[in-house]
Short mmCIF file of C-alpha atoms in Angstrom, two decimals:
data_model
loop_
_atom_site.label_atom_id
_atom_site.label_comp_id
_atom_site.label_asym_id
_atom_site.label_seq_id
_atom_site.Cartn_x
_atom_site.Cartn_y
_atom_site.Cartn_z
CA MET A 1 197.58 205.74 19.76
CA PRO A 2 196.89 206.30 15.91
CA LYS A 3 195.22 203.53 13.98
CA VAL A 4 195.31 202.01 10.54
CA ARG A 5 191.78 202.09 9.20
CA VAL A 6 189.98 200.93 5.93
CA HIS A 7 186.61 202.39 5.27
CA ASN A 8 183.69 202.33 2.78
CA VAL A 9 185.07 199.34 0.74
CA THR A 10 182.18 197.72 -1.07
CA ILE A 11 182.05 194.11 -1.94
CA SER A 12 179.33 191.97 -3.69
CA LEU A 13 177.72 189.10 -2.04
CA ASP A 14 180.36 186.83 -3.54
CA GLY A 15 183.16 188.86 -2.31
CA PHE A 16 184.30 191.02 -5.30
CA VAL A 17 185.29 194.71 -5.25
CA ALA A 18 185.59 194.83 -9.10
CA GLY A 19 185.00 192.94 -12.23
CA GLU A 20 187.48 191.86 -14.83
CA ASN A 21 189.35 194.09 -17.18
CA GLN A 22 189.60 197.28 -15.19
CA ARG A 23 190.53 200.15 -17.51
CA SER A 24 190.01 203.91 -17.98
CA ASP A 25 186.45 203.57 -19.47
CA ALA A 26 185.46 200.95 -16.89
CA PRO A 27 187.42 201.70 -13.74
CA PHE A 28 185.70 198.88 -11.74
CA GLY A 29 185.84 196.39 -14.69
CA ASP A 30 183.30 194.75 -16.95
CA GLY A 31 179.71 194.95 -15.84
CA VAL A 32 180.41 197.27 -12.80
CA GLY A 33 179.84 200.95 -13.36
CA TRP A 34 180.29 203.75 -10.92
CA GLY A 35 176.87 204.45 -9.26
CA ASP A 36 175.36 201.18 -10.12
CA GLU A 37 174.30 198.41 -7.63
CA LEU A 38 177.82 198.22 -6.15
CA HIS A 39 178.42 201.80 -5.37
CA SER A 40 174.95 203.38 -5.51
CA TRP A 41 174.84 203.63 -1.67
CA PHE A 42 178.13 205.51 -1.78
CA VAL A 43 176.99 208.06 -4.22
CA SER A 44 173.78 208.61 -2.40
CA ALA A 45 175.52 208.85 0.99
CA SER A 46 177.98 211.50 -0.35
CA GLU A 47 175.16 213.48 -1.84
CA ASP A 48 173.15 213.32 1.36
CA ALA A 49 176.10 214.29 3.50
CA ALA A 50 176.83 217.28 1.32
CA ALA A 51 173.14 218.28 1.97
CA GLY A 52 173.33 217.91 5.75
CA LYS A 53 171.24 214.87 5.86
CA THR A 54 171.80 211.87 8.23
CA GLY A 55 171.16 208.26 8.21
CA THR A 56 172.99 204.77 8.41
CA ASP A 57 174.81 205.01 5.19
CA VAL A 58 175.60 208.75 5.59
CA ASP A 59 177.06 208.07 9.24
CA PHE A 60 179.31 205.31 7.94
CA PHE A 61 180.41 207.42 4.94
CA VAL A 62 181.31 210.33 7.08
CA ARG A 63 183.19 208.27 9.57
CA GLY A 64 185.66 207.35 6.75
CA ASP A 65 187.04 210.81 6.73
CA GLN A 66 187.19 211.50 10.44
CA ASN A 67 190.57 212.06 12.00
CA ILE A 68 192.42 210.82 8.87
CA GLY A 69 195.75 212.43 8.44
CA ALA A 70 197.25 210.33 5.53
CA THR A 71 196.19 207.85 2.99
CA ILE A 72 197.76 204.85 1.29
CA MET A 73 196.56 203.39 -1.97
CA GLY A 74 197.63 201.14 -4.80
CA ARG A 75 198.50 202.05 -8.25
CA ASN A 76 195.20 200.56 -9.58
CA MET A 77 193.17 202.95 -7.31
CA PHE A 78 195.31 205.97 -8.54
CA GLY A 79 194.68 205.30 -12.26
CA PRO A 80 194.09 202.83 -15.07
CA GLN A 81 197.62 202.51 -16.48
CA ARG A 82 199.65 199.33 -15.83
CA GLY A 83 203.41 198.89 -16.12
CA PRO A 84 205.70 201.78 -16.84
CA TRP A 85 204.00 205.31 -17.00
CA GLU A 86 203.39 206.30 -20.54
CA ASP A 87 204.00 209.93 -19.28
CA GLU A 88 203.29 211.75 -16.16
CA SER A 89 200.22 213.54 -17.38
CA TRP A 90 197.83 211.42 -15.38
CA LYS A 91 197.06 212.91 -12.05
CA GLY A 92 194.34 210.56 -10.71
CA TRP A 93 190.61 210.28 -11.10
CA TRP A 94 189.72 213.24 -9.05
CA GLY A 95 190.58 216.43 -10.97
CA ASP A 96 192.88 219.31 -9.83
CA ASN A 97 191.56 219.19 -6.17
CA PRO A 98 191.40 215.63 -4.95
CA PRO A 99 189.22 214.90 -1.89
CA TYR A 100 192.11 213.87 0.34
CA HIS A 101 193.61 217.16 1.41
CA HIS A 102 196.68 215.48 2.94
CA ASP A 103 199.62 213.19 1.80
CA VAL A 104 198.70 210.09 -0.17
CA PHE A 105 201.20 207.26 -0.56
CA VAL A 106 200.72 205.22 -3.88
CA HIS A 107 202.25 201.78 -3.95
CA THR A 108 203.82 201.19 -7.45
CA HIS A 109 206.68 199.38 -9.02
CA HIS A 110 207.19 202.41 -11.27
CA GLU A 111 208.02 205.48 -9.19
CA ARG A 112 207.59 209.04 -10.33
CA PRO A 113 208.17 212.33 -8.71
CA ALA A 114 205.75 213.50 -5.96
CA LEU A 115 202.71 215.25 -7.41
CA GLU A 116 201.33 218.33 -5.52
CA MET A 117 197.70 219.14 -6.16
CA SER A 118 195.38 221.93 -5.14
CA GLY A 119 193.79 221.67 -1.75
CA GLY A 120 196.71 220.26 0.13
CA THR A 121 196.97 216.64 -1.54
CA THR A 122 200.37 215.45 -2.41
CA PHE A 123 200.81 212.04 -4.05
CA HIS A 124 203.95 210.18 -3.31
CA PHE A 125 204.82 207.17 -5.44
CA THR A 126 206.84 204.44 -3.60
CA ASP A 127 208.01 200.89 -4.16
CA GLU A 128 208.96 200.47 -0.43
CA PRO A 129 207.46 197.69 1.72
CA PRO A 130 204.25 198.34 3.62
CA GLU A 131 205.89 198.67 6.97
CA THR A 132 208.08 201.57 5.50
CA VAL A 133 205.25 203.21 3.80
CA LEU A 134 203.06 202.97 6.81
CA GLN A 135 205.77 204.69 9.00
CA ARG A 136 205.99 207.53 6.45
CA ALA A 137 202.27 207.83 6.50
CA PHE A 138 202.15 208.02 10.26
CA ASP A 139 204.82 210.77 10.18
CA ALA A 140 202.80 212.68 7.65
CA ALA A 141 199.63 212.21 9.67
CA ALA A 142 201.10 213.97 12.73
CA GLY A 143 199.17 211.98 15.29
CA LYS A 144 196.08 211.25 13.22
CA ASP A 145 194.94 207.92 11.82
CA VAL A 146 196.06 206.38 8.55
CA ARG A 147 193.48 205.13 5.98
CA ILE A 148 194.22 202.32 3.57
CA GLY A 149 192.26 203.37 0.57
CA GLY A 150 192.47 200.31 -1.77
CA GLY A 151 192.14 198.56 -4.09
CA ALA A 152 191.94 195.00 -3.22
CA ALA A 153 195.61 194.10 -3.65
CA VAL A 154 196.85 196.79 -1.30
CA ILE A 155 194.27 195.94 1.51
CA GLN A 156 195.26 192.28 1.20
CA GLN A 157 198.86 193.20 1.45
CA TYR A 158 198.30 195.13 4.70
CA LEU A 159 196.02 192.48 6.09
CA ARG A 160 198.71 189.73 5.43
CA ALA A 161 201.14 191.95 7.42
CA ARG A 162 198.58 192.25 10.11
CA LEU A 163 198.85 196.09 10.06
CA ILE A 164 195.11 197.03 9.86
CA ASP A 165 193.30 197.90 13.09
CA GLU A 166 189.91 198.51 11.69
CA LEU A 167 188.15 197.31 8.65
CA HIS A 168 184.82 198.54 7.42
CA LEU A 169 183.23 196.52 4.61
CA VAL A 170 180.04 197.49 2.87
CA ILE A 171 178.19 194.33 1.37
CA ALA A 172 176.00 195.24 -1.65
CA PRO A 173 173.19 192.82 -2.71
CA MET A 174 174.51 191.81 -6.00
CA LEU A 175 176.76 189.14 -7.64
CA ILE A 176 179.72 189.94 -9.85
CA GLY A 177 181.02 186.34 -10.46
CA ARG A 178 184.67 187.09 -11.46
CA GLY A 179 187.15 189.97 -11.08
CA ALA A 180 189.02 191.11 -7.89
CA ARG A 181 188.01 189.31 -4.72
CA LEU A 182 189.01 191.03 -1.46
CA LEU A 183 189.26 188.29 1.08
CA ASP A 184 191.08 185.53 -0.85
CA ASP A 185 194.54 184.10 -0.11
CA LEU A 186 194.96 185.95 3.06
CA GLY A 187 196.39 183.04 5.16
CA ASP A 188 196.34 183.90 8.79
CA GLY A 189 196.06 187.62 8.01
CA VAL A 190 192.35 187.64 9.15
CA GLU A 191 193.04 185.92 12.42
CA GLY A 192 192.52 187.94 15.53
CA TYR A 193 189.63 190.13 14.20
CA ARG A 194 186.11 190.20 15.58
CA VAL A 195 182.95 191.81 14.10
CA SER A 196 182.28 194.91 16.23
CA GLU A 197 179.31 196.31 14.21
CA LEU A 198 176.84 194.74 11.79
CA VAL A 199 174.28 197.20 10.53
CA GLY A 200 171.88 197.08 7.60
CA SER A 201 170.35 200.09 5.71
CA THR A 202 167.81 199.79 2.95
CA ALA A 203 170.60 199.57 0.53
CA VAL A 204 173.56 197.64 2.02
CA THR A 205 174.97 196.00 5.12
CA HIS A 206 177.87 197.55 6.97
CA ALA A 207 180.30 195.26 8.81
CA VAL A 208 183.13 196.64 10.89
CA LEU A 209 186.00 194.32 11.90
CA VAL A 210 188.48 195.31 14.58
CA ARG A 211 191.36 193.68 16.35
CA ARG A 212 190.50 191.49 19.47
#
């Protein structure tokens, strides 16, 4: 049976996935840059994977793409704009050929027409509830698993609805102090999970939570 999976979501020791004031010139907020302490493991793992290397971080990085047929993400992950779209020129952080190569469903209160990109990626913008979006994603995935890509608010939304089967967290040895915390205000949304893997590398610690 297809699963709902979260992969490669990096949090600080104090539980943050991003700092304050996320914007176009600071996608992860003040004091958190791409490739710094929080995401340096991810950058290195992606480069090593492309070079055919192996290792703990590479293995977890690669698993995040295996058997994924559709992705769900939030407006904040798709881009830095908030509120109504200024225009429809923004097409994501990833250039003309995003790394997904399948249907991607973007949660937003401000819908816009579907956006077809090179390489088979199509972004769908929707204000539907998680259960409806997830069913659309399963239909698009055609028997494969669905990945919840982030950011924090979307992962929290799906955890509260008890829709996530597998959650892979990467714990980086740093403190952020303020910003977007991943595991706050979940109520009973975290009940029923167990830690199935806890593996450390020289850079981070990988924790995989699955339903009991």
